[in-house]
């Protein structure tokens, strides 16, 4: 049973436009949500996180929104750049355990 | 560069064999995590160690085992290998912090023929 779901395997966006990546979760005990970016032949790198007590966190071009009632979060990238083309993983952390539970990822392609 | 080092980067072996993957965490990080990424799958949590002790277990097969040594490096042992064990194996480390940020190595790609 997947606790973290990314239902879109891929997304294609034009350079300069907004990219919106979505993630749903089932466990209301998660206390932090994170987004990771992964390029081919590299390990995942941390992008941005949000606490379960917040509904928005912003870092430059990246904003994460959390809707607890819908158990849904989204990552907005504005404006999108070709260098943003990568696989984006949504992850959740539950309580005192440090391990993260990951979604299957969404491959973002930003076209010049 | 995350500061997490994994060796080997690539490994090709045959079914039934045993391999060992090695991970050196970032300086100062006490926790080490192992994840498996198979084709079209997300990152599946295998096991976590904290300062030499097993802290949490995920979907780790009985044929797999891990340990963390006094110098904090960790090894993941995979035995009686099957074709389905072919995957990317990632190690991550962290300082204990509430935000949960993990720092990942570049992974070890295991191919079982």
mmCIF file of C-alpha atoms in Angstrom:
data_model
loop_
_atom_site.group_PDB
_atom_site.id
_atom_site.type_symbol
_atom_site.label_atom_id
_atom_site.label_comp_id
_atom_site.label_asym_id
_atom_site.label_seq_id
_atom_site.Cartn_x
_atom_site.Cartn_y
_atom_site.Cartn_z
ATOM 1 C CA UNK A 1 0.000 0.000 0.000
ATOM 2 C CA UNK A 2 1.625 3.227 -1.181
ATOM 3 C CA UNK A 3 1.569 5.905 1.473
ATOM 4 C CA UNK A 4 2.990 8.561 -0.853
ATOM 5 C CA UNK A 5 1.698 8.737 -4.411
ATOM 6 C CA UNK A 6 2.781 10.731 -7.418
ATOM 7 C CA UNK A 7 0.178 9.915 -10.022
ATOM 8 C CA UNK A 8 1.818 11.663 -12.967
ATOM 9 C CA UNK A 9 4.880 9.767 -14.240
ATOM 10 C CA UNK A 10 5.834 12.650 -16.502
ATOM 11 C CA UNK A 11 5.193 16.334 -17.168
ATOM 12 C CA UNK A 12 6.287 18.515 -20.067
ATOM 13 C CA UNK A 13 6.369 22.297 -19.744
ATOM 14 C CA UNK A 14 7.582 25.183 -21.873
ATOM 15 C CA UNK A 15 10.510 27.226 -20.611
ATOM 16 C CA UNK A 16 9.350 30.260 -18.645
ATOM 17 C CA UNK A 17 6.004 28.710 -17.718
ATOM 18 C CA UNK A 18 4.932 27.266 -14.377
ATOM 19 C CA UNK A 19 5.565 23.602 -13.548
ATOM 20 C CA UNK A 20 3.212 22.039 -11.014
ATOM 21 C CA UNK A 21 4.087 18.645 -9.590
ATOM 22 C CA UNK A 22 1.559 16.892 -7.394
ATOM 23 C CA UNK A 23 1.752 14.417 -4.548
ATOM 24 C CA UNK A 24 -0.873 12.691 -2.399
ATOM 25 C CA UNK A 25 -0.399 10.898 0.885
ATOM 26 C CA UNK A 26 -2.488 8.684 3.100
ATOM 27 C CA UNK A 27 -0.895 8.865 6.546
ATOM 28 C CA UNK A 28 -2.017 11.858 8.604
ATOM 29 C CA UNK A 29 0.865 11.258 11.057
ATOM 30 C CA UNK A 30 3.502 12.531 8.636
ATOM 31 C CA UNK A 31 5.110 15.632 10.135
ATOM 32 C CA UNK A 32 7.360 16.813 7.308
ATOM 33 C CA UNK A 33 7.160 16.628 3.548
ATOM 34 C CA UNK A 34 10.139 17.032 1.256
ATOM 35 C CA UNK A 35 10.843 17.314 -2.440
ATOM 36 C CA UNK A 36 13.958 15.868 -4.000
ATOM 37 C CA UNK A 37 15.344 16.330 -7.488
ATOM 38 C CA UNK A 38 17.281 13.616 -9.290
ATOM 39 C CA UNK A 39 19.378 13.878 -12.419
ATOM 40 C CA UNK A 40 20.481 10.718 -14.288
ATOM 41 C CA UNK A 41 23.524 8.996 -12.779
ATOM 42 C CA UNK A 42 23.299 11.128 -9.640
ATOM 43 C CA UNK A 43 21.761 10.656 -6.235
ATOM 44 C CA UNK A 44 18.620 12.557 -5.212
ATOM 45 C CA UNK A 45 19.271 16.062 -3.913
ATOM 46 C CA UNK A 46 17.101 17.917 -1.452
ATOM 47 C CA UNK A 47 15.068 20.769 -2.879
ATOM 48 C CA UNK A 48 12.551 22.094 -0.364
ATOM 49 C CA UNK A 49 10.514 20.919 2.597
ATOM 50 C CA UNK A 50 7.406 21.900 4.514
ATOM 51 C CA UNK A 51 6.225 21.187 8.026
ATOM 52 C CA UNK A 52 2.775 19.684 8.454
ATOM 53 C CA UNK A 53 1.767 22.745 10.483
ATOM 54 C CA UNK A 54 2.388 25.097 7.553
ATOM 55 C CA UNK A 55 0.524 25.436 4.283
ATOM 56 C CA UNK A 56 3.204 27.090 2.169
ATOM 57 C CA UNK A 57 6.963 27.327 1.955
ATOM 58 C CA UNK A 58 8.892 29.297 -0.622
ATOM 59 C CA UNK A 59 12.523 29.218 -1.727
ATOM 60 C CA UNK A 60 13.342 31.268 -4.783
ATOM 61 C CA UNK A 61 11.587 29.804 -7.806
ATOM 62 C CA UNK A 62 10.286 26.848 -5.789
ATOM 63 C CA UNK A 63 7.138 26.889 -3.667
ATOM 64 C CA UNK A 64 5.542 23.949 -1.924
ATOM 65 C CA UNK A 65 1.870 24.035 -0.928
ATOM 66 C CA UNK A 66 0.310 21.671 1.588
ATOM 67 C CA UNK A 67 -3.410 20.939 1.848
ATOM 68 C CA UNK A 68 -3.779 18.761 4.933
ATOM 69 C CA UNK A 69 -7.503 18.240 4.626
ATOM 70 C CA UNK A 70 -7.000 16.830 1.132
ATOM 71 C CA UNK A 71 -3.737 15.093 2.070
ATOM 72 C CA UNK A 72 -2.182 16.725 -0.961
ATOM 73 C CA UNK A 73 0.931 18.722 -1.657
ATOM 74 C CA UNK A 74 2.279 20.362 -4.745
ATOM 75 C CA UNK A 75 5.557 21.829 -5.913
ATOM 76 C CA UNK A 76 5.419 24.927 -8.092
ATOM 77 C CA UNK A 77 8.432 25.978 -10.159
ATOM 78 C CA UNK A 78 8.195 29.482 -11.603
ATOM 79 C CA UNK A 79 9.609 30.235 -14.085
ATOM 80 C CA UNK A 80 10.641 26.800 -15.322
ATOM 81 C CA UNK A 81 14.090 26.467 -16.860
ATOM 82 C CA UNK A 82 15.589 23.715 -19.033
ATOM 83 C CA UNK A 83 18.006 22.889 -16.187
ATOM 84 C CA UNK A 84 14.987 21.941 -14.081
ATOM 85 C CA UNK A 85 14.475 18.873 -16.277
ATOM 86 C CA UNK A 86 14.874 15.964 -13.856
ATOM 87 C CA UNK A 87 12.874 13.427 -11.876
ATOM 88 C CA UNK A 88 11.172 14.949 -8.849
ATOM 89 C CA UNK A 89 10.390 12.807 -5.829
ATOM 90 C CA UNK A 90 7.929 13.675 -3.117
ATOM 91 C CA UNK A 91 8.803 12.257 0.315
ATOM 92 C CA UNK A 92 7.238 12.195 3.747
ATOM 93 C CA UNK A 93 8.641 11.731 7.212
ATOM 94 C CA UNK A 94 6.653 10.195 10.005
ATOM 95 C CA UNK A 95 7.306 11.163 13.602
ATOM 96 C CA UNK A 96 10.506 10.152 15.362
ATOM 97 C CA UNK A 97 11.684 7.774 12.655
ATOM 98 C CA UNK A 98 14.171 9.440 10.385
ATOM 99 C CA UNK A 99 13.492 7.419 7.268
ATOM 100 C CA UNK A 100 11.613 9.043 4.429
ATOM 101 C CA UNK A 101 8.846 7.405 2.422
ATOM 102 C CA UNK A 102 9.098 8.313 -1.243
ATOM 103 C CA UNK A 103 6.694 8.479 -4.144
ATOM 104 C CA UNK A 104 7.619 6.947 -7.495
ATOM 105 C CA UNK A 105 8.656 10.279 -8.967
ATOM 106 C CA UNK A 106 7.570 12.566 -11.789
ATOM 107 C CA UNK A 107 9.866 13.182 -14.726
ATOM 108 C CA UNK A 108 9.783 16.875 -15.622
ATOM 109 C CA UNK A 109 10.889 17.994 -19.071
ATOM 110 C CA UNK A 110 11.247 21.726 -19.661
ATOM 111 C CA UNK A 111 11.370 22.554 -23.371
ATOM 112 C CA UNK A 112 13.358 25.596 -24.561
ATOM 113 C CA UNK B 1 28.779 16.702 -3.927
ATOM 114 C CA UNK B 2 26.642 15.496 -1.013
ATOM 115 C CA UNK B 3 29.622 14.219 0.966
ATOM 116 C CA UNK B 4 28.223 10.668 0.982
ATOM 117 C CA UNK B 5 30.470 8.179 -0.798
ATOM 118 C CA UNK B 6 29.307 4.876 -2.199
ATOM 119 C CA UNK B 7 31.377 2.103 -3.749
ATOM 120 C CA UNK B 8 31.316 0.445 -6.161
ATOM 121 C CA UNK B 9 29.425 2.634 -8.642
ATOM 122 C CA UNK B 10 28.656 -0.306 -10.889
ATOM 123 C CA UNK B 11 28.613 -4.027 -10.224
ATOM 124 C CA UNK B 12 27.704 -6.913 -12.513
ATOM 125 C CA UNK B 13 27.334 -10.374 -11.056
ATOM 126 C CA UNK B 14 25.515 -13.664 -11.550
ATOM 127 C CA UNK B 15 22.476 -15.152 -9.882
ATOM 128 C CA UNK B 16 23.240 -16.917 -6.621
ATOM 129 C CA UNK B 17 26.248 -14.737 -5.855
ATOM 130 C CA UNK B 18 26.846 -12.401 -2.916
ATOM 131 C CA UNK B 19 27.939 -8.766 -3.066
ATOM 132 C CA UNK B 20 28.782 -6.050 -0.575
ATOM 133 C CA UNK B 21 28.012 -2.382 -1.108
ATOM 134 C CA UNK B 22 29.841 0.188 0.940
ATOM 135 C CA UNK B 23 28.840 3.641 2.157
ATOM 136 C CA UNK B 24 30.747 6.393 3.927
ATOM 137 C CA UNK B 25 28.408 9.005 5.421
ATOM 138 C CA UNK B 26 29.014 12.740 5.600
ATOM 139 C CA UNK B 27 31.423 13.776 8.282
ATOM 140 C CA UNK B 28 29.543 14.042 11.563
ATOM 141 C CA UNK B 29 26.397 12.225 10.440
ATOM 142 C CA UNK B 30 25.490 9.358 12.743
ATOM 143 C CA UNK B 31 22.556 7.952 10.772
ATOM 144 C CA UNK B 32 22.883 5.874 7.626
ATOM 145 C CA UNK B 33 19.967 4.765 5.476
ATOM 146 C CA UNK B 34 19.816 2.290 2.604
ATOM 147 C CA UNK B 35 17.290 2.598 -0.204
ATOM 148 C CA UNK B 36 16.625 0.490 -3.293
ATOM 149 C CA UNK B 37 15.363 1.912 -6.573
ATOM 150 C CA UNK B 38 14.182 -0.680 -9.073
ATOM 151 C CA UNK B 39 12.977 0.116 -12.591
ATOM 152 C CA UNK B 40 9.874 2.342 -12.526
ATOM 153 C CA UNK B 41 9.820 2.263 -8.762
ATOM 154 C CA UNK B 42 10.373 4.949 -6.243
ATOM 155 C CA UNK B 43 12.994 4.762 -3.563
ATOM 156 C CA UNK B 44 12.156 1.857 -1.265
ATOM 157 C CA UNK B 45 13.490 2.164 2.264
ATOM 158 C CA UNK B 46 15.495 -0.859 3.341
ATOM 159 C CA UNK B 47 17.125 -0.157 6.684
ATOM 160 C CA UNK B 48 18.493 2.584 8.959
ATOM 161 C CA UNK B 49 21.412 2.547 11.363
ATOM 162 C CA UNK B 50 22.192 5.116 14.005
ATOM 163 C CA UNK B 51 25.631 5.174 15.581
ATOM 164 C CA UNK B 52 26.161 1.477 14.986
ATOM 165 C CA UNK B 53 22.727 0.267 16.009
ATOM 166 C CA UNK B 54 19.832 -0.746 13.806
ATOM 167 C CA UNK B 55 17.146 1.918 14.171
ATOM 168 C CA UNK B 56 14.438 1.052 11.640
ATOM 169 C CA UNK B 57 13.699 -1.637 9.116
ATOM 170 C CA UNK B 58 11.727 -1.334 5.911
ATOM 171 C CA UNK B 59 11.159 -3.706 3.033
ATOM 172 C CA UNK B 60 14.461 -5.506 3.384
ATOM 173 C CA UNK B 61 14.607 -9.121 2.261
ATOM 174 C CA UNK B 62 16.015 -11.773 4.587
ATOM 175 C CA UNK B 63 18.759 -12.394 2.000
ATOM 176 C CA UNK B 64 19.952 -8.827 2.617
ATOM 177 C CA UNK B 65 21.738 -7.596 5.708
ATOM 178 C CA UNK B 66 23.544 -4.455 6.743
ATOM 179 C CA UNK B 67 25.763 -3.146 9.464
ATOM 180 C CA UNK B 68 27.338 0.102 10.584
ATOM 181 C CA UNK B 69 30.882 0.030 11.872
ATOM 182 C CA UNK B 70 32.498 2.090 14.689
ATOM 183 C CA UNK B 71 33.913 4.526 12.120
ATOM 184 C CA UNK B 72 30.265 4.997 10.969
ATOM 185 C CA UNK B 73 30.703 3.578 7.487
ATOM 186 C CA UNK B 74 28.072 1.049 6.523
ATOM 187 C CA UNK B 75 27.895 -2.039 4.357
ATOM 188 C CA UNK B 76 24.883 -3.632 2.690
ATOM 189 C CA UNK B 77 25.298 -7.335 1.983
ATOM 190 C CA UNK B 78 23.147 -8.932 -0.680
ATOM 191 C CA UNK B 79 23.263 -12.721 -0.958
ATOM 192 C CA UNK B 80 21.716 -15.486 -3.091
ATOM 193 C CA UNK B 81 21.172 -12.830 -5.710
ATOM 194 C CA UNK B 82 18.215 -13.049 -8.070
ATOM 195 C CA UNK B 83 17.524 -11.238 -11.335
ATOM 196 C CA UNK B 84 14.978 -9.067 -9.545
ATOM 197 C CA UNK B 85 17.653 -7.686 -7.233
ATOM 198 C CA UNK B 86 19.038 -5.659 -10.128
ATOM 199 C CA UNK B 87 18.559 -2.077 -9.032
ATOM 200 C CA UNK B 88 20.181 1.127 -7.888
ATOM 201 C CA UNK B 89 21.084 1.026 -4.222
ATOM 202 C CA UNK B 90 21.386 4.392 -2.512
ATOM 203 C CA UNK B 91 22.919 5.207 0.795
ATOM 204 C CA UNK B 92 21.951 8.394 2.618
ATOM 205 C CA UNK B 93 23.080 9.995 5.836
ATOM 206 C CA UNK B 94 21.729 12.638 8.143
ATOM 207 C CA UNK B 95 22.192 14.512 11.333
ATOM 208 C CA UNK B 96 19.133 13.947 13.484
ATOM 209 C CA UNK B 97 16.917 16.881 12.698
ATOM 210 C CA UNK B 98 13.140 17.202 12.662
ATOM 211 C CA UNK B 99 12.947 18.250 9.019
ATOM 212 C CA UNK B 100 14.152 14.829 7.932
ATOM 213 C CA UNK B 101 16.545 15.978 5.228
ATOM 214 C CA UNK B 102 18.709 13.118 3.982
ATOM 215 C CA UNK B 103 21.876 13.475 1.936
ATOM 216 C CA UNK B 104 22.246 10.803 -0.733
ATOM 217 C CA UNK B 105 25.251 9.243 -2.364
ATOM 218 C CA UNK B 106 25.399 8.676 -6.108
ATOM 219 C CA UNK B 107 24.275 5.090 -5.768
ATOM 220 C CA UNK B 108 25.596 1.653 -6.654
ATOM 221 C CA UNK B 109 24.076 0.107 -9.765
ATOM 222 C CA UNK B 110 23.789 -3.653 -9.367
ATOM 223 C CA UNK B 111 23.115 -5.840 -12.391
ATOM 224 C CA UNK B 112 22.403 -9.507 -11.798
ATOM 225 C CA UNK B 113 22.694 -11.701 -14.912
#
